[in-house]
Amino acid sequence: MDAFYASVEQRDNPDLRGRPLAVGGSSGRGVVAAASYEARTFGVRSAMPSVTALRRCPDLVFVPPRFEVYRAVSAQIRAIFHDYTPLVEPLSLDEAYLDVTENLRGLSSATETALEIRARILETTGLTASAGISYNKFLAKLASDQNKPNGQCVIPPGAGLEFVTALPVGRFHGIGPKTAERMNKLGIVTGADLRTRDLQFLQAHFGKAGTWYHAISRGEDERQVTPDRPRKSSGSETTYEVDLIEPEEVEAGVRAMADDVWAWCEKSGGRGRTVTVKARYADFRQVTRSRTRASPVADKETLYDVSLSLVRTLFPLRAGIRLIGVTLSTFDTDEHTTPQLDLEM
């Protein structure tokens, strides 16, 4: 979807159309969750602090997020996807992979299928979508960003290698800004540069990810479209208006985040063995503490106990805390999984 949250807000409020818009909080500790294309021309981006966004665009309009509305629209869009294929792998509320090799409409090409899906999304929701069409997930993802907004791009069989050759590595899905910076320092700027480094070199510098980088530099990706992927974690975090400086305040924040996580666990029935606590200091230094239990966390009190024991390793605080997060992961899919020792890092 094109600027999904922001586009929903502009659709529902005509006064916001054509104006630079950010979904998120406008307070000193607010963060941009999504930005309209009008705002993006000023350099406003998602995950940007609101104060920075306002400096770049003084006329920026902030609206609070309405996740219940976004989820409802997302359900409409996914229903359209399932009219064409059961092989739908959602990535988020506004993005998904579809395998349309054998589509339910009997359309002759993936290009024709994408055009029809985008037209139906526009007719049903009043929102535009962009599509990337190719023979593997990596290339389709790259192509989906190529002609945004309201466009589509095709990378046909045999053209993947040429497509990635001139692309900056920062454009590659799975290579974030910090990794791209590390690559640039090693003289790896484009896909062509990445392809000249052998597997041993990439593994030496990037560990297990080196295998992935070696493949995508050649336009290769063997991953299948997997519908109904099991959820791997449940997390909640918040940024505070005023730094937390007392241990009691930090512990209260941890309990509040644990409450959110456990509410999802009770609703979904999910149970995980790994508890992670994240803290970001006032100077933006971030630390995490994790513990993996031998058995899943069975109740909220246990989640409290583990989370609090982890955050207490940060006391006394070296600085005020601006963000607290709690995540539960390592969901066991087999109740007969061999027990493991508790691990902590």
CSV table of C-alpha atoms in Angstrom, one decimal:
chain,number,residue,atom,x,y,z
A,1,MET,CA,0.0,0.0,0.0
A,2,ASP,CA,1.1,3.6,-0.7
A,3,ALA,CA,1.8,5.5,2.6
A,4,PHE,CA,-0.9,3.4,4.1
A,5,TYR,CA,-1.7,5.0,7.5
A,6,ALA,CA,-1.4,8.5,6.1
A,7,SER,CA,-3.5,7.7,3.0
A,8,VAL,CA,-6.3,6.3,5.2
A,9,GLU,CA,-6.3,9.5,7.2
A,10,GLN,CA,-6.4,11.6,4.1
A,11,ARG,CA,-9.2,9.4,2.6
A,12,ASP,CA,-11.3,9.8,5.7
A,13,ASN,CA,-10.7,13.6,6.2
A,14,PRO,CA,-10.8,15.6,3.0
A,15,ASP,CA,-9.2,18.6,4.8
A,16,LEU,CA,-6.0,16.6,5.1
A,17,ARG,CA,-5.7,15.8,1.4
A,18,GLY,CA,-2.8,17.4,-0.4
A,19,ARG,CA,-1.2,18.5,2.9
A,20,PRO,CA,2.0,17.2,4.5
A,21,LEU,CA,0.7,14.7,7.1
A,22,ALA,CA,2.3,12.5,9.8
A,23,VAL,CA,0.6,9.8,11.7
A,24,GLY,CA,2.0,9.8,15.2
A,25,GLY,CA,2.5,11.9,18.3
A,26,SER,CA,3.5,15.6,17.9
A,27,SER,CA,4.9,15.9,21.5
A,28,GLY,CA,8.6,16.2,22.3
A,29,ARG,CA,9.0,12.4,22.5
A,30,GLY,CA,6.6,11.6,19.7
A,31,VAL,CA,7.7,9.5,16.7
A,32,VAL,CA,6.4,9.5,13.1
A,33,ALA,CA,4.6,6.2,12.4
A,34,ALA,CA,3.8,7.1,8.8
A,35,ALA,CA,4.2,10.1,6.5
A,36,SER,CA,2.2,11.2,3.5
A,37,TYR,CA,4.0,11.7,0.2
A,38,GLU,CA,3.5,15.5,0.6
A,39,ALA,CA,5.5,15.2,3.9
A,40,ARG,CA,8.1,13.0,2.3
A,41,THR,CA,9.2,15.7,-0.1
A,42,PHE,CA,10.5,17.6,3.0
A,43,GLY,CA,12.5,14.5,4.2
A,44,VAL,CA,9.9,13.4,6.7
A,45,ARG,CA,10.1,9.6,7.2
A,46,SER,CA,8.6,7.0,9.5
A,47,ALA,CA,10.5,6.3,12.8
A,48,MET,CA,11.7,9.9,12.7
A,49,PRO,CA,11.4,11.9,16.0
A,50,SER,CA,8.5,14.3,15.7
A,51,VAL,CA,10.6,17.3,16.7
A,52,THR,CA,13.0,16.5,13.7
A,53,ALA,CA,10.0,16.1,11.4
A,54,LEU,CA,8.6,19.5,12.4
A,55,ARG,CA,12.0,21.2,11.9
A,56,ARG,CA,12.0,19.8,8.3
A,57,CYS,CA,8.4,20.7,7.7
A,58,PRO,CA,7.0,23.4,10.0
A,59,ASP,CA,3.5,23.0,8.4
A,60,LEU,CA,3.4,19.3,9.1
A,61,VAL,CA,0.0,18.1,10.4
A,62,PHE,CA,0.0,15.3,13.0
A,63,VAL,CA,-2.9,13.0,13.6
A,64,PRO,CA,-3.0,10.2,16.1
A,65,PRO,CA,-3.0,6.6,14.8
A,66,ARG,CA,-6.2,4.7,14.5
A,67,PHE,CA,-5.0,1.1,14.3
A,68,GLU,CA,-8.5,-0.4,14.5
A,69,VAL,CA,-9.3,1.4,11.2
A,70,TYR,CA,-6.0,0.3,9.6
A,71,ARG,CA,-6.7,-3.3,10.6
A,72,ALA,CA,-10.2,-3.2,9.2
A,73,VAL,CA,-8.9,-1.8,5.8
A,74,SER,CA,-6.1,-4.4,5.9
A,75,ALA,CA,-8.7,-7.2,6.2
A,76,GLN,CA,-10.5,-5.8,3.2
A,77,ILE,CA,-7.3,-5.9,1.2
A,78,ARG,CA,-6.4,-9.4,2.2
A,79,ALA,CA,-9.9,-10.7,1.3
A,80,ILE,CA,-9.2,-9.4,-2.2
A,81,PHE,CA,-5.8,-11.2,-2.3
A,82,HIS,CA,-7.5,-14.5,-1.3
A,83,ASP,CA,-9.8,-14.2,-4.3
A,84,TYR,CA,-6.7,-14.8,-6.4
A,85,THR,CA,-4.6,-17.2,-4.5
A,86,PRO,CA,-4.4,-19.0,-1.1
A,87,LEU,CA,-0.7,-18.4,-1.1
A,88,VAL,CA,-0.7,-15.1,0.7
A,89,GLU,CA,2.1,-14.3,3.2
A,90,PRO,CA,1.4,-11.0,5.1
A,91,LEU,CA,4.4,-9.0,6.1
A,92,SER,CA,2.5,-6.3,7.9
A,93,LEU,CA,-0.9,-4.6,7.7
A,94,ASP,CA,-0.1,-3.0,4.4
A,95,GLU,CA,2.2,-5.5,2.6
A,96,ALA,CA,2.2,-9.1,1.5
A,97,TYR,CA,3.8,-11.6,-0.8
A,98,LEU,CA,1.5,-13.5,-3.2
A,99,ASP,CA,2.3,-16.6,-5.2
A,100,VAL,CA,0.0,-16.3,-8.3
A,101,THR,CA,1.7,-19.1,-10.4
A,102,GLU,CA,-1.7,-20.8,-10.4
A,103,ASN,CA,-4.2,-18.1,-9.6
A,104,LEU,CA,-7.8,-18.8,-8.9
A,105,ARG,CA,-9.0,-16.4,-11.6
A,106,GLY,CA,-7.1,-18.2,-14.4
A,107,LEU,CA,-5.4,-14.9,-15.5
A,108,SER,CA,-2.6,-15.4,-18.0
A,109,SER,CA,0.1,-13.4,-16.3
A,110,ALA,CA,1.3,-12.1,-12.9
A,111,THR,CA,1.3,-8.6,-14.5
A,112,GLU,CA,-2.4,-8.9,-15.4
A,113,THR,CA,-3.2,-10.2,-11.9
A,114,ALA,CA,-1.4,-7.4,-10.2
A,115,LEU,CA,-3.2,-4.8,-12.3
A,116,GLU,CA,-6.6,-6.3,-11.5
A,117,ILE,CA,-5.8,-6.6,-7.7
A,118,ARG,CA,-4.7,-3.0,-7.6
A,119,ALA,CA,-7.9,-1.8,-9.4
A,120,ARG,CA,-10.0,-3.8,-7.0
A,121,ILE,CA,-8.2,-2.3,-4.0
A,122,LEU,CA,-8.8,1.2,-5.3
A,123,GLU,CA,-12.5,0.5,-6.0
A,124,THR,CA,-13.0,-1.2,-2.6
A,125,THR,CA,-11.0,1.0,-0.2
A,126,GLY,CA,-10.4,4.3,-2.2
A,127,LEU,CA,-6.6,3.7,-1.7
A,128,THR,CA,-3.8,3.1,-4.1
A,129,ALA,CA,-1.3,0.2,-4.0
A,130,SER,CA,1.9,-0.6,-5.8
A,131,ALA,CA,3.2,-4.0,-6.9
A,132,GLY,CA,6.4,-5.7,-7.7
A,133,ILE,CA,6.3,-8.7,-9.9
A,134,SER,CA,9.1,-11.2,-10.3
A,135,TYR,CA,10.1,-14.8,-10.0
A,136,ASN,CA,11.3,-14.6,-6.4
A,137,LYS,CA,10.5,-12.8,-3.2
A,138,PHE,CA,13.6,-10.7,-3.0
A,139,LEU,CA,13.2,-9.3,-6.5
A,140,ALA,CA,9.5,-8.7,-6.1
A,141,LYS,CA,10.1,-6.7,-3.0
A,142,LEU,CA,12.7,-4.5,-4.7
A,143,ALA,CA,10.4,-4.0,-7.7
A,144,SER,CA,7.5,-3.0,-5.4
A,145,ASP,CA,9.3,0.2,-4.4
A,146,GLN,CA,10.5,1.0,-7.9
A,147,ASN,CA,7.4,2.8,-9.3
A,148,LYS,CA,5.7,4.0,-6.1
A,149,PRO,CA,3.1,5.5,-5.7
A,150,ASN,CA,0.3,3.8,-7.6
A,151,GLY,CA,2.5,1.9,-10.0
A,152,GLN,CA,4.1,-1.5,-10.6
A,153,CYS,CA,7.3,-2.9,-11.9
A,154,VAL,CA,8.2,-6.3,-13.5
A,155,ILE,CA,11.5,-8.0,-13.3
A,156,PRO,CA,11.1,-10.9,-15.8
A,157,PRO,CA,12.9,-14.2,-15.6
A,158,GLY,CA,16.6,-13.8,-16.4
A,159,ALA,CA,16.7,-10.1,-15.7
A,160,GLY,CA,17.3,-10.2,-11.9
A,161,LEU,CA,21.0,-10.1,-12.1
A,162,GLU,CA,21.1,-7.1,-14.3
A,163,PHE,CA,18.5,-5.3,-12.1
A,164,VAL,CA,20.5,-5.6,-8.9
A,165,THR,CA,23.9,-4.8,-10.5
A,166,ALA,CA,23.6,-1.0,-10.4
A,167,LEU,CA,21.5,-0.8,-7.2
A,168,PRO,CA,23.0,0.7,-4.1
A,169,VAL,CA,23.3,-2.0,-1.5
A,170,GLY,CA,21.2,0.2,0.8
A,171,ARG,CA,18.3,-0.5,-1.4
A,172,PHE,CA,18.5,-4.3,-0.9
A,173,HIS,CA,15.8,-5.8,1.3
A,174,GLY,CA,17.6,-7.2,4.3
A,175,ILE,CA,20.5,-4.7,4.3
A,176,GLY,CA,19.8,-1.9,6.8
A,177,PRO,CA,21.5,1.5,7.0
A,178,LYS,CA,24.2,0.3,9.5
A,179,THR,CA,25.1,-2.8,7.4
A,180,ALA,CA,25.1,-0.7,4.2
A,181,GLU,CA,27.6,1.7,5.9
A,182,ARG,CA,29.8,-1.2,6.9
A,183,MET,CA,29.7,-2.5,3.3
A,184,ASN,CA,30.5,1.0,1.9
A,185,LYS,CA,33.6,1.1,4.1
A,186,LEU,CA,34.7,-2.2,2.6
A,187,GLY,CA,34.2,-0.8,-0.9
A,188,ILE,CA,30.9,-2.5,-1.5
A,189,VAL,CA,28.6,0.2,-2.8
A,190,THR,CA,26.5,-1.5,-5.5
A,191,GLY,CA,25.1,-4.9,-6.2
A,192,ALA,CA,28.0,-5.4,-8.7
A,193,ASP,CA,30.5,-4.7,-5.9
A,194,LEU,CA,28.8,-7.1,-3.6
A,195,ARG,CA,28.9,-9.8,-6.2
A,196,THR,CA,32.6,-9.6,-6.5
A,197,ARG,CA,33.1,-10.6,-2.9
A,198,ASP,CA,33.2,-14.4,-2.4
A,199,LEU,CA,31.2,-16.3,0.1
A,200,GLN,CA,34.1,-16.7,2.5
A,201,PHE,CA,34.7,-12.9,2.6
A,202,LEU,CA,31.1,-12.1,3.2
A,203,GLN,CA,30.8,-14.7,6.0
A,204,ALA,CA,34.0,-13.5,7.6
A,205,HIS,CA,32.6,-9.9,7.8
A,206,PHE,CA,28.9,-10.5,8.2
A,207,GLY,CA,28.6,-14.0,9.8
A,208,LYS,CA,25.6,-16.1,8.8
A,209,ALA,CA,24.0,-13.2,6.9
A,210,GLY,CA,26.9,-13.4,4.4
A,211,THR,CA,25.2,-16.4,2.8
A,212,TRP,CA,22.1,-14.3,2.1
A,213,TYR,CA,24.1,-11.4,0.8
A,214,HIS,CA,26.0,-13.7,-1.6
A,215,ALA,CA,22.7,-15.0,-3.0
A,216,ILE,CA,20.9,-11.7,-3.4
A,217,SER,CA,23.8,-10.1,-5.1
A,218,ARG,CA,23.0,-12.6,-7.9
A,219,GLY,CA,19.3,-12.0,-7.7
A,220,GLU,CA,18.8,-15.4,-6.1
A,221,ASP,CA,16.2,-16.2,-3.4
A,222,GLU,CA,14.8,-19.7,-2.9
A,223,ARG,CA,12.3,-18.8,-0.2
A,224,GLN,CA,8.7,-19.9,-0.8
A,225,VAL,CA,5.6,-17.8,-0.2
A,226,THR,CA,4.4,-19.2,3.1
A,227,PRO,CA,0.8,-18.4,4.2
A,228,ASP,CA,-0.2,-18.3,7.9
A,229,ARG,CA,3.4,-18.0,9.2
A,230,PRO,CA,3.4,-18.6,12.9
A,231,ARG,CA,4.0,-15.5,14.9
A,232,LYS,CA,7.6,-15.5,16.3
A,233,SER,CA,7.2,-12.9,19.0
A,234,SER,CA,4.9,-10.5,20.9
A,235,GLY,CA,6.4,-7.2,22.1
A,236,SER,CA,5.4,-3.8,23.4
A,237,GLU,CA,7.4,-0.7,24.0
A,238,THR,CA,6.8,3.0,24.8
A,239,THR,CA,8.8,6.2,24.7
A,240,TYR,CA,8.2,8.5,27.7
A,241,GLU,CA,7.6,12.2,27.7
A,242,VAL,CA,10.0,12.6,30.7
A,243,ASP,CA,13.0,10.4,31.3
A,244,LEU,CA,12.6,7.7,34.0
A,245,ILE,CA,15.3,8.2,36.6
A,246,GLU,CA,14.0,6.2,39.6
A,247,PRO,CA,14.2,2.4,39.6
A,248,GLU,CA,10.5,2.2,40.7
A,249,GLU,CA,9.5,4.2,37.6
A,250,VAL,CA,11.4,1.9,35.4
A,251,GLU,CA,9.9,-1.2,37.0
A,252,ALA,CA,6.4,0.2,36.6
A,253,GLY,CA,7.2,0.8,32.9
A,254,VAL,CA,8.3,-2.8,32.5
A,255,ARG,CA,5.2,-4.1,34.2
A,256,ALA,CA,3.0,-2.0,31.9
A,257,MET,CA,4.7,-3.4,28.8
A,258,ALA,CA,4.5,-6.9,30.2
A,259,ASP,CA,0.7,-6.3,30.6
A,260,ASP,CA,0.4,-5.5,26.9
A,261,VAL,CA,2.4,-8.6,25.9
A,262,TRP,CA,0.4,-10.9,28.2
A,263,ALA,CA,-2.9,-9.5,26.9
A,264,TRP,CA,-1.9,-10.7,23.4
A,265,CYS,CA,-0.8,-14.1,24.8
A,266,GLU,CA,-4.1,-14.7,26.5
A,267,LYS,CA,-6.0,-13.7,23.4
A,268,SER,CA,-3.9,-15.8,21.0
A,269,GLY,CA,-2.9,-18.7,23.3
A,270,GLY,CA,0.8,-18.0,22.4
A,271,ARG,CA,3.4,-18.9,24.9
A,272,GLY,CA,7.1,-18.2,24.6
A,273,ARG,CA,10.3,-19.1,26.4
A,274,THR,CA,12.5,-16.1,25.7
A,275,VAL,CA,11.9,-12.8,27.5
A,276,THR,CA,13.7,-9.7,26.3
A,277,VAL,CA,13.8,-6.3,27.9
A,278,LYS,CA,14.9,-3.2,26.0
A,279,ALA,CA,15.9,0.1,27.4
A,280,ARG,CA,17.0,3.3,25.6
A,281,TYR,CA,18.8,5.9,27.6
A,282,ALA,CA,18.4,9.6,27.3
A,283,ASP,CA,21.6,9.7,25.2
A,284,PHE,CA,19.9,7.2,22.8
A,285,ARG,CA,22.3,4.4,23.8
A,286,GLN,CA,20.2,1.2,23.8
A,287,VAL,CA,20.7,-2.0,25.8
A,288,THR,CA,18.8,-5.3,25.8
A,289,ARG,CA,18.7,-8.2,28.3
A,290,SER,CA,17.3,-11.6,27.4
A,291,ARG,CA,16.6,-14.9,29.2
A,292,THR,CA,15.5,-18.1,27.6
A,293,ARG,CA,13.7,-20.5,29.9
A,294,ALA,CA,13.5,-24.3,29.8
A,295,SER,CA,9.7,-24.0,29.6
A,296,PRO,CA,7.3,-21.4,28.2
A,297,VAL,CA,6.2,-18.5,30.4
A,298,ALA,CA,2.9,-19.8,31.7
A,299,ASP,CA,1.4,-16.8,33.5
A,300,LYS,CA,1.7,-13.0,33.8
A,301,GLU,CA,3.4,-13.2,37.2
A,302,THR,CA,6.2,-15.2,35.7
A,303,LEU,CA,6.6,-12.7,32.9
A,304,TYR,CA,6.8,-9.9,35.5
A,305,ASP,CA,9.4,-11.8,37.5
A,306,VAL,CA,11.7,-12.5,34.6
A,307,SER,CA,11.3,-9.0,33.0
A,308,LEU,CA,12.0,-7.3,36.3
A,309,SER,CA,15.0,-9.4,37.1
A,310,LEU,CA,16.4,-8.5,33.7
A,311,VAL,CA,15.8,-4.8,34.0
A,312,ARG,CA,17.3,-4.7,37.5
A,313,THR,CA,20.7,-5.6,36.0
A,314,LEU,CA,20.7,-2.0,34.8
A,315,PHE,CA,20.5,-0.5,38.3
A,316,PRO,CA,21.9,1.8,39.3
A,317,LEU,CA,21.0,3.7,36.1
A,318,ARG,CA,23.8,5.3,34.2
A,319,ALA,CA,21.3,7.8,32.8
A,320,GLY,CA,17.6,8.5,32.5
A,321,ILE,CA,15.5,6.0,30.5
A,322,ARG,CA,13.5,7.3,27.6
A,323,LEU,CA,12.1,4.0,26.2
A,324,ILE,CA,11.2,0.7,27.8
A,325,GLY,CA,10.2,-2.5,25.8
A,326,VAL,CA,9.3,-6.1,26.7
A,327,THR,CA,9.2,-8.9,24.2
A,328,LEU,CA,8.2,-12.6,24.5
A,329,SER,CA,9.6,-14.9,21.8
A,330,THR,CA,10.7,-18.5,21.1
A,331,PHE,CA,7.2,-19.8,20.8
A,332,ASP,CA,7.2,-23.6,20.9
A,333,THR,CA,5.2,-25.3,18.1
A,334,ASP,CA,5.8,-28.8,19.5
A,335,GLU,CA,4.9,-29.4,23.1
A,336,HIS,CA,7.3,-32.3,23.1
A,337,THR,CA,10.3,-30.1,22.3
A,338,THR,CA,13.4,-31.2,24.2
A,339,PRO,CA,13.8,-29.0,27.3
A,340,GLN,CA,16.7,-26.6,27.2
A,341,LEU,CA,18.7,-25.0,30.0
A,342,ASP,CA,18.0,-21.4,30.8
A,343,LEU,CA,20.2,-19.1,28.8
A,344,GLU,CA,20.9,-15.5,29.6
A,345,MET,CA,22.7,-12.8,27.6
